[in-house]
């Protein structure tokens, strides 16, 4: 038995792994908005991963399947922020979140991943922002080509340990109304239309302690402009920088740019810090803080009355035993939504159980 499930006798021990996690979050009534209330949400995740080389001798191949169920009330409805202060603030869904096959060629020089993939798992996400709660810390909100996980083809070329380049081509049927938040898969073979494309160059230096990503994206499909007309696609750029001050302290910074005629957010700047073991008696705890600022479209037909929204975040994350992790989070949001709503201070907690 592996993870409580039977596997074929010819599969080698450790080649197949199963995982389960359950995350529950609660945002307390925000301080500031007169009509804001508390919200709760939850997410169940089941993982299956197979090292096909260890299991059956398929050299350089691996398989991954992830199921997720998410429910709850998004806290952004109460605060009105456009950046979405809580990463659990997704629409309700019950779906195969990811299902992909990965193959390495020529050692690790070329990597190909085919299947249903979440774009941020491969592109544009700062590695030193993984423990923050806010959506804008894990990816720039100016990248309107990022949607829910979808069928894709991803190619990564690693000519050296310092440099690599990646290309991702994703089905963007969600831009044309297809519901990805279900157990259904969009049939790209009979109806391939809108596409999301990511091209990213990566460079690491100082023995890997500093890592730079420079990328561009395109959402190829019908998009509405603020002036009521439409256009066939939009593009943008982003930059992500991670730097490890030590094995315990990491910094990140990111920039994003988009077209003001179709994107509500035209510029983004984010930066922050994560510090593991701030207390000697608790070496696995993580303290962090960050800031994320987005500029609203200045198109004369855009609905915004403010120039920008800025979110300031501070958190403390601590494991309790082998499976349970608790996290306390505070965010102050200046000009939420850019339409005149009151500034908000949002206290939140999250608990995650991992098996």
Short mmCIF file of C-alpha atoms in Angstrom, two decimals:
data_model
loop_
_atom_site.label_atom_id
_atom_site.label_comp_id
_atom_site.label_asym_id
_atom_site.label_seq_id
_atom_site.Cartn_x
_atom_site.Cartn_y
_atom_site.Cartn_z
CA UNK A 1 0.00 0.00 0.00
CA UNK A 2 1.19 3.53 -0.83
CA UNK A 3 -0.76 6.34 0.81
CA UNK A 4 -3.44 3.85 1.77
CA UNK A 5 -4.11 2.76 -1.83
CA UNK A 6 -3.11 -0.45 -3.59
CA UNK A 7 -0.74 -0.21 -6.55
CA UNK A 8 0.34 -2.86 -9.05
CA UNK A 9 3.03 -5.27 -7.82
CA UNK A 10 5.44 -4.30 -10.60
CA UNK A 11 5.49 -0.64 -9.47
CA UNK A 12 8.59 0.04 -7.38
CA UNK A 13 8.20 1.43 -3.87
CA UNK A 14 8.27 5.23 -3.83
CA UNK A 15 7.49 5.58 -7.54
CA UNK A 16 3.87 6.51 -6.83
CA UNK A 17 2.82 9.03 -4.19
CA UNK A 18 -0.53 10.31 -2.97
CA UNK A 19 -1.19 13.53 -1.10
CA UNK A 20 -4.13 15.28 0.53
CA UNK A 21 -4.50 18.77 1.92
CA UNK A 22 -7.40 20.73 3.32
CA UNK A 23 -7.21 24.51 3.70
CA UNK A 24 -9.80 26.61 5.53
CA UNK A 25 -9.65 30.39 5.73
CA UNK A 26 -11.61 33.03 7.60
CA UNK A 27 -11.48 36.78 7.02
CA UNK A 28 -12.80 38.85 9.88
CA UNK A 29 -14.99 41.89 9.34
CA UNK A 30 -12.76 44.47 7.65
CA UNK A 31 -12.08 47.67 9.51
CA UNK A 32 -13.07 50.59 7.32
CA UNK A 33 -15.87 49.61 4.90
CA UNK A 34 -19.26 50.31 6.48
CA UNK A 35 -20.96 47.32 4.84
CA UNK A 36 -18.14 44.77 4.93
CA UNK A 37 -18.66 41.45 6.72
CA UNK A 38 -16.66 38.36 7.62
CA UNK A 39 -16.22 35.51 5.12
CA UNK A 40 -15.07 31.89 5.16
CA UNK A 41 -13.88 29.53 2.46
CA UNK A 42 -12.29 26.09 2.08
CA UNK A 43 -10.32 24.05 -0.45
CA UNK A 44 -9.76 20.29 -0.60
CA UNK A 45 -6.83 19.06 -2.73
CA UNK A 46 -5.96 15.49 -3.71
CA UNK A 47 -2.68 14.74 -5.49
CA UNK A 48 -1.44 11.70 -7.40
CA UNK A 49 2.10 11.66 -8.76
CA UNK A 50 4.00 8.91 -10.54
CA UNK A 51 7.69 8.76 -11.41
CA UNK A 52 7.30 6.70 -14.56
CA UNK A 53 11.04 6.06 -14.79
CA UNK A 54 11.13 4.41 -11.36
CA UNK A 55 7.79 2.71 -11.86
CA UNK A 56 8.16 1.20 -15.33
CA UNK A 57 11.50 2.34 -16.73
CA UNK A 58 10.08 5.17 -18.87
CA UNK A 59 13.18 7.32 -18.73
CA UNK A 60 12.66 11.00 -17.82
CA UNK A 61 8.84 10.79 -17.61
CA UNK A 62 6.42 11.69 -14.83
CA UNK A 63 2.64 11.96 -14.42
CA UNK A 64 0.67 14.25 -12.13
CA UNK A 65 -3.08 14.53 -11.42
CA UNK A 66 -4.63 16.98 -8.96
CA UNK A 67 -8.28 17.24 -7.92
CA UNK A 68 -9.65 20.29 -6.09
CA UNK A 69 -12.95 21.25 -4.52
CA UNK A 70 -13.41 24.86 -3.47
CA UNK A 71 -16.32 26.58 -1.78
CA UNK A 72 -17.02 29.68 0.26
CA UNK A 73 -17.67 33.40 -0.01
CA UNK A 74 -14.90 35.53 -1.55
CA UNK A 75 -13.68 38.18 0.86
CA UNK A 76 -13.07 40.60 -2.00
CA UNK A 77 -16.85 41.05 -2.26
CA UNK A 78 -16.82 42.64 1.19
CA UNK A 79 -13.70 44.76 0.70
CA UNK A 80 -14.04 45.61 -3.01
CA UNK A 81 -10.33 45.26 -3.81
CA UNK A 82 -9.37 44.43 -7.37
CA UNK A 83 -6.15 42.60 -6.50
CA UNK A 84 -7.98 39.97 -4.39
CA UNK A 85 -6.30 39.93 -0.98
CA UNK A 86 -6.85 36.20 -0.31
CA UNK A 87 -5.63 33.42 -2.59
CA UNK A 88 -8.59 31.28 -1.47
CA UNK A 89 -10.97 33.79 -3.07
CA UNK A 90 -11.77 31.63 -6.10
CA UNK A 91 -15.19 30.95 -7.60
CA UNK A 92 -16.75 27.77 -6.26
CA UNK A 93 -15.59 24.77 -8.26
CA UNK A 94 -15.25 20.99 -8.32
CA UNK A 95 -12.63 20.10 -10.92
CA UNK A 96 -9.59 18.21 -12.06
CA UNK A 97 -7.28 21.10 -11.31
CA UNK A 98 -4.28 19.71 -13.18
CA UNK A 99 -3.49 16.55 -15.14
CA UNK A 100 -0.24 16.45 -17.07
CA UNK A 101 2.49 14.25 -18.48
CA UNK A 102 6.06 15.51 -18.36
CA UNK A 103 9.05 14.26 -20.34
CA UNK A 104 12.73 15.19 -20.09
CA UNK A 105 14.90 14.86 -23.18
CA UNK A 106 18.72 14.89 -23.50
CA UNK A 107 19.11 14.70 -19.74
CA UNK A 108 17.60 17.92 -18.40
CA UNK A 109 18.27 20.05 -21.48
CA UNK A 110 14.69 19.92 -22.79
CA UNK A 111 11.54 19.51 -20.71
CA UNK A 112 8.07 19.10 -22.24
CA UNK A 113 4.84 19.18 -20.22
CA UNK A 114 1.50 18.39 -21.89
CA UNK A 115 -1.95 18.45 -20.32
CA UNK A 116 -4.05 20.56 -18.01
CA UNK A 117 -1.70 22.96 -16.24
CA UNK A 118 -2.07 26.05 -14.07
CA UNK A 119 0.05 28.77 -15.76
CA UNK A 120 1.48 30.17 -12.53
CA UNK A 121 2.93 26.75 -11.68
CA UNK A 122 5.38 27.24 -14.57
CA UNK A 123 5.51 30.97 -15.34
CA UNK A 124 5.73 34.42 -13.72
CA UNK A 125 5.45 33.40 -10.02
CA UNK A 126 8.09 34.68 -7.53
CA UNK A 127 9.55 31.73 -5.60
CA UNK A 128 10.05 33.88 -2.49
CA UNK A 129 6.37 34.85 -2.32
CA UNK A 130 4.86 31.37 -1.99
CA UNK A 131 3.68 31.85 1.62
CA UNK A 132 1.86 35.16 1.12
CA UNK A 133 -1.94 35.08 1.02
CA UNK A 134 -2.59 37.77 -1.60
CA UNK A 135 -3.20 36.84 -5.25
CA UNK A 136 -1.01 39.69 -6.50
CA UNK A 137 2.05 38.39 -4.65
CA UNK A 138 1.97 35.06 -6.48
CA UNK A 139 1.53 36.60 -9.93
CA UNK A 140 1.12 40.05 -11.46
CA UNK A 141 -2.58 40.90 -11.94
CA UNK A 142 -1.72 42.76 -15.16
CA UNK A 143 -1.26 39.36 -16.86
CA UNK A 144 -4.81 39.03 -18.16
CA UNK A 145 -3.78 35.97 -20.20
CA UNK A 146 -3.70 33.94 -16.99
CA UNK A 147 -6.92 32.08 -16.45
CA UNK A 148 -7.90 28.87 -14.68
CA UNK A 149 -5.89 25.70 -15.41
CA UNK A 150 -6.43 24.56 -18.99
CA UNK A 151 -5.05 22.18 -21.60
CA UNK A 152 -1.63 23.30 -22.72
CA UNK A 153 1.73 22.50 -24.28
CA UNK A 154 4.80 23.73 -22.39
CA UNK A 155 8.42 23.61 -23.59
CA UNK A 156 11.52 24.49 -21.55
CA UNK A 157 15.06 24.62 -22.92
CA UNK A 158 17.95 24.57 -20.42
CA UNK A 159 21.26 25.04 -22.29
CA UNK A 160 23.08 25.75 -19.02
CA UNK A 161 22.56 25.79 -15.27
CA UNK A 162 22.22 29.57 -15.35
CA UNK A 163 19.91 30.15 -18.33
CA UNK A 164 16.66 28.68 -19.59
CA UNK A 165 13.75 29.73 -21.76
CA UNK A 166 10.15 28.58 -21.59
CA UNK A 167 7.16 28.67 -23.94
CA UNK A 168 3.61 27.86 -22.87
CA UNK A 169 0.61 27.65 -25.21
CA UNK A 170 -2.69 27.38 -23.31
CA UNK A 171 -6.27 26.88 -24.39
CA UNK A 172 -8.12 30.06 -23.39
CA UNK A 173 -11.68 28.90 -23.99
CA UNK A 174 -12.53 30.56 -20.66
CA UNK A 175 -12.17 33.90 -22.50
CA UNK A 176 -15.04 32.79 -24.74
CA UNK A 177 -17.30 31.62 -21.91
CA UNK A 178 -16.24 27.98 -21.37
CA UNK A 179 -16.55 26.97 -17.72
CA UNK A 180 -13.23 25.49 -16.54
CA UNK A 181 -14.57 25.23 -12.97
CA UNK A 182 -16.03 21.77 -13.49
CA UNK A 183 -14.94 18.19 -14.12
CA UNK A 184 -15.31 18.75 -17.88
CA UNK A 185 -12.34 19.20 -20.21
CA UNK A 186 -12.61 21.52 -23.20
CA UNK A 187 -12.17 19.57 -26.45
CA UNK A 188 -9.36 21.54 -28.08
CA UNK A 189 -9.20 19.13 -31.03
CA UNK A 190 -12.68 20.05 -32.28
CA UNK A 191 -12.88 23.64 -31.05
CA UNK A 192 -9.52 25.35 -30.59
CA UNK A 193 -10.04 29.09 -30.64
CA UNK A 194 -8.70 31.54 -28.07
CA UNK A 195 -5.14 31.02 -26.86
CA UNK A 196 -2.98 32.30 -24.00
CA UNK A 197 0.73 32.32 -24.82
CA UNK A 198 3.64 32.86 -22.42
CA UNK A 199 7.30 33.27 -23.36
CA UNK A 200 9.78 33.59 -20.49
CA UNK A 201 13.58 33.80 -20.21
CA UNK A 202 15.20 32.89 -16.89
CA UNK A 203 18.67 33.65 -15.63
CA UNK A 204 20.26 32.81 -12.27
CA UNK A 205 23.54 34.08 -10.88
CA UNK A 206 25.47 34.36 -7.61
CA UNK A 207 25.37 30.54 -7.27
CA UNK A 208 21.61 30.53 -7.82
CA UNK A 209 20.82 32.95 -5.00
CA UNK A 210 19.56 35.54 -7.47
CA UNK A 211 17.00 34.53 -10.09
CA UNK A 212 15.53 36.71 -12.82
CA UNK A 213 12.52 36.06 -15.04
CA UNK A 214 11.65 38.29 -17.98
CA UNK A 215 8.54 37.39 -19.92
CA UNK A 216 5.86 38.39 -22.34
CA UNK A 217 2.31 37.16 -22.78
CA UNK A 218 -0.47 37.35 -25.33
CA UNK A 219 -4.16 36.61 -24.98
CA UNK A 220 -5.31 35.78 -28.50
CA UNK A 221 -9.08 36.16 -28.75
CA UNK A 222 -11.89 38.70 -28.79
CA UNK A 223 -11.47 41.33 -26.07
CA UNK A 224 -13.67 44.30 -25.26
CA UNK A 225 -12.13 47.75 -25.09
CA UNK A 226 -13.40 50.32 -22.61
CA UNK A 227 -14.70 52.44 -25.50
CA UNK A 228 -17.16 49.69 -26.50
CA UNK A 229 -15.22 48.38 -29.48
CA UNK A 230 -13.40 45.05 -29.57
CA UNK A 231 -9.93 43.87 -30.51
CA UNK A 232 -8.48 40.50 -31.40
CA UNK A 233 -5.95 40.04 -28.62
CA UNK A 234 -3.66 41.91 -26.25
CA UNK A 235 -0.07 41.64 -25.05
CA UNK A 236 1.96 42.56 -22.02
CA UNK A 237 5.32 42.22 -20.27
CA UNK A 238 6.48 41.22 -16.80
CA UNK A 239 9.66 40.92 -14.76
CA UNK A 240 10.25 38.87 -11.59
CA UNK A 241 13.33 38.99 -9.38
CA UNK A 242 14.07 36.67 -6.44
CA UNK A 243 17.09 37.01 -4.21
CA UNK A 244 18.10 34.85 -1.24
CA UNK A 245 19.89 36.88 1.40
CA UNK A 246 20.56 33.60 3.21
CA UNK A 247 19.10 30.12 3.47
CA UNK A 248 16.38 31.58 5.72
CA UNK A 249 15.63 35.02 4.22
CA UNK A 250 14.41 35.65 0.68
CA UNK A 251 13.36 38.81 -1.16
CA UNK A 252 11.21 39.23 -4.27
CA UNK A 253 10.16 42.02 -6.61
CA UNK A 254 7.95 42.03 -9.69
CA UNK A 255 6.75 44.40 -12.40
CA UNK A 256 3.88 44.01 -14.85
CA UNK A 257 2.57 46.04 -17.80
CA UNK A 258 -0.63 45.78 -19.88
CA UNK A 259 -2.66 47.72 -22.46
CA UNK A 260 -4.87 50.37 -20.82
CA UNK A 261 -7.53 50.10 -23.52
CA UNK A 262 -8.48 46.51 -22.56
CA UNK A 263 -6.96 45.84 -19.14
CA UNK A 264 -8.32 47.34 -15.94
CA UNK A 265 -4.79 47.25 -14.51
CA UNK A 266 -1.98 48.71 -16.60
CA UNK A 267 1.04 48.65 -14.27
CA UNK A 268 1.99 46.57 -11.26
CA UNK A 269 4.79 46.72 -8.73
CA UNK A 270 5.21 44.23 -5.92
CA UNK A 271 7.97 43.49 -3.44
CA UNK A 272 8.39 41.65 -0.18
CA UNK A 273 10.30 39.36 2.14
CA UNK A 274 9.95 35.89 3.65
CA UNK A 275 12.00 34.88 6.70
CA UNK A 276 12.07 31.31 7.92
CA UNK A 277 12.95 30.83 11.56
CA UNK A 278 12.66 34.40 12.88
CA UNK A 279 12.56 32.88 16.38
CA UNK A 280 15.37 30.51 17.33
CA UNK A 281 13.01 28.33 19.34
CA UNK A 282 10.73 27.88 16.26
CA UNK A 283 13.00 27.29 13.24
CA UNK A 284 10.16 26.28 10.88
CA UNK A 285 7.97 29.35 11.40
CA UNK A 286 7.80 31.89 8.56
CA UNK A 287 7.37 35.65 8.89
CA UNK A 288 6.76 37.81 5.86
CA UNK A 289 5.59 41.15 4.58
CA UNK A 290 4.98 42.70 1.18
CA UNK A 291 3.46 45.52 -0.81
CA UNK A 292 1.58 45.33 -4.10
CA UNK A 293 0.53 48.41 -6.07
CA UNK A 294 -1.54 48.42 -9.26
CA UNK A 295 -2.33 51.38 -11.50
CA UNK A 296 -5.82 51.56 -12.97
CA UNK A 297 -6.48 52.17 -16.63
CA UNK A 298 -6.56 55.87 -17.49
CA UNK A 299 -8.78 55.28 -20.51
CA UNK A 300 -11.49 57.96 -20.50
CA UNK A 301 -14.16 55.24 -20.61
CA UNK A 302 -12.73 53.21 -17.72
CA UNK A 303 -14.86 53.30 -14.53
CA UNK A 304 -12.05 54.21 -12.10
CA UNK A 305 -11.92 57.41 -10.08
CA UNK A 306 -8.62 56.68 -8.32
CA UNK A 307 -5.14 56.31 -9.77
CA UNK A 308 -4.05 53.15 -7.95
CA UNK A 309 -4.79 50.49 -5.36
CA UNK A 310 -2.09 49.44 -2.90
CA UNK A 311 -2.13 46.42 -0.60
CA UNK A 312 0.24 46.08 2.37
CA UNK A 313 0.53 42.59 3.83
CA UNK A 314 2.17 41.09 6.93
CA UNK A 315 1.84 37.46 8.06
CA UNK A 316 3.12 34.83 10.44
CA UNK A 317 2.93 31.13 9.57
CA UNK A 318 3.61 28.32 12.03
CA UNK A 319 3.43 24.52 11.88
CA UNK A 320 1.60 22.84 14.75
CA UNK A 321 2.66 19.22 14.81
CA UNK A 322 3.46 17.20 11.71
CA UNK A 323 0.32 17.93 9.62
CA UNK A 324 -1.26 21.22 10.73
CA UNK A 325 -0.10 24.70 9.68
CA UNK A 326 -1.67 27.91 10.99
CA UNK A 327 -1.25 31.37 9.49
CA UNK A 328 -2.29 34.82 10.70
CA UNK A 329 -2.45 37.62 8.12
CA UNK A 330 -3.13 41.35 8.16
CA UNK A 331 -3.60 43.47 5.05
CA UNK A 332 -4.25 47.16 4.66
CA UNK A 333 -5.78 48.05 1.31
CA UNK A 334 -5.61 51.63 0.10
CA UNK A 335 -8.26 52.69 -2.47
CA UNK A 336 -9.83 49.22 -2.90
CA UNK A 337 -11.26 48.89 -6.40
CA UNK A 338 -10.38 52.45 -7.41
CA UNK A 339 -14.00 53.62 -7.27
CA UNK A 340 -14.09 55.56 -4.01
CA UNK A 341 -14.59 52.77 -1.48
CA UNK A 342 -13.16 53.20 2.01
CA UNK A 343 -9.68 51.93 2.81
CA UNK A 344 -9.76 48.59 4.61
CA UNK A 345 -7.75 46.71 7.23
CA UNK A 346 -8.45 42.99 6.88
CA UNK A 347 -7.42 40.45 9.53
CA UNK A 348 -7.48 36.84 8.33
CA UNK A 349 -6.48 33.37 9.50
CA UNK A 350 -5.90 30.15 7.61
CA UNK A 351 -5.36 26.57 8.65
CA UNK A 352 -4.02 23.83 6.41
CA UNK A 353 -3.86 20.10 7.11
CA UNK A 354 -1.46 18.06 4.95
CA UNK A 355 -1.18 14.30 4.57
#
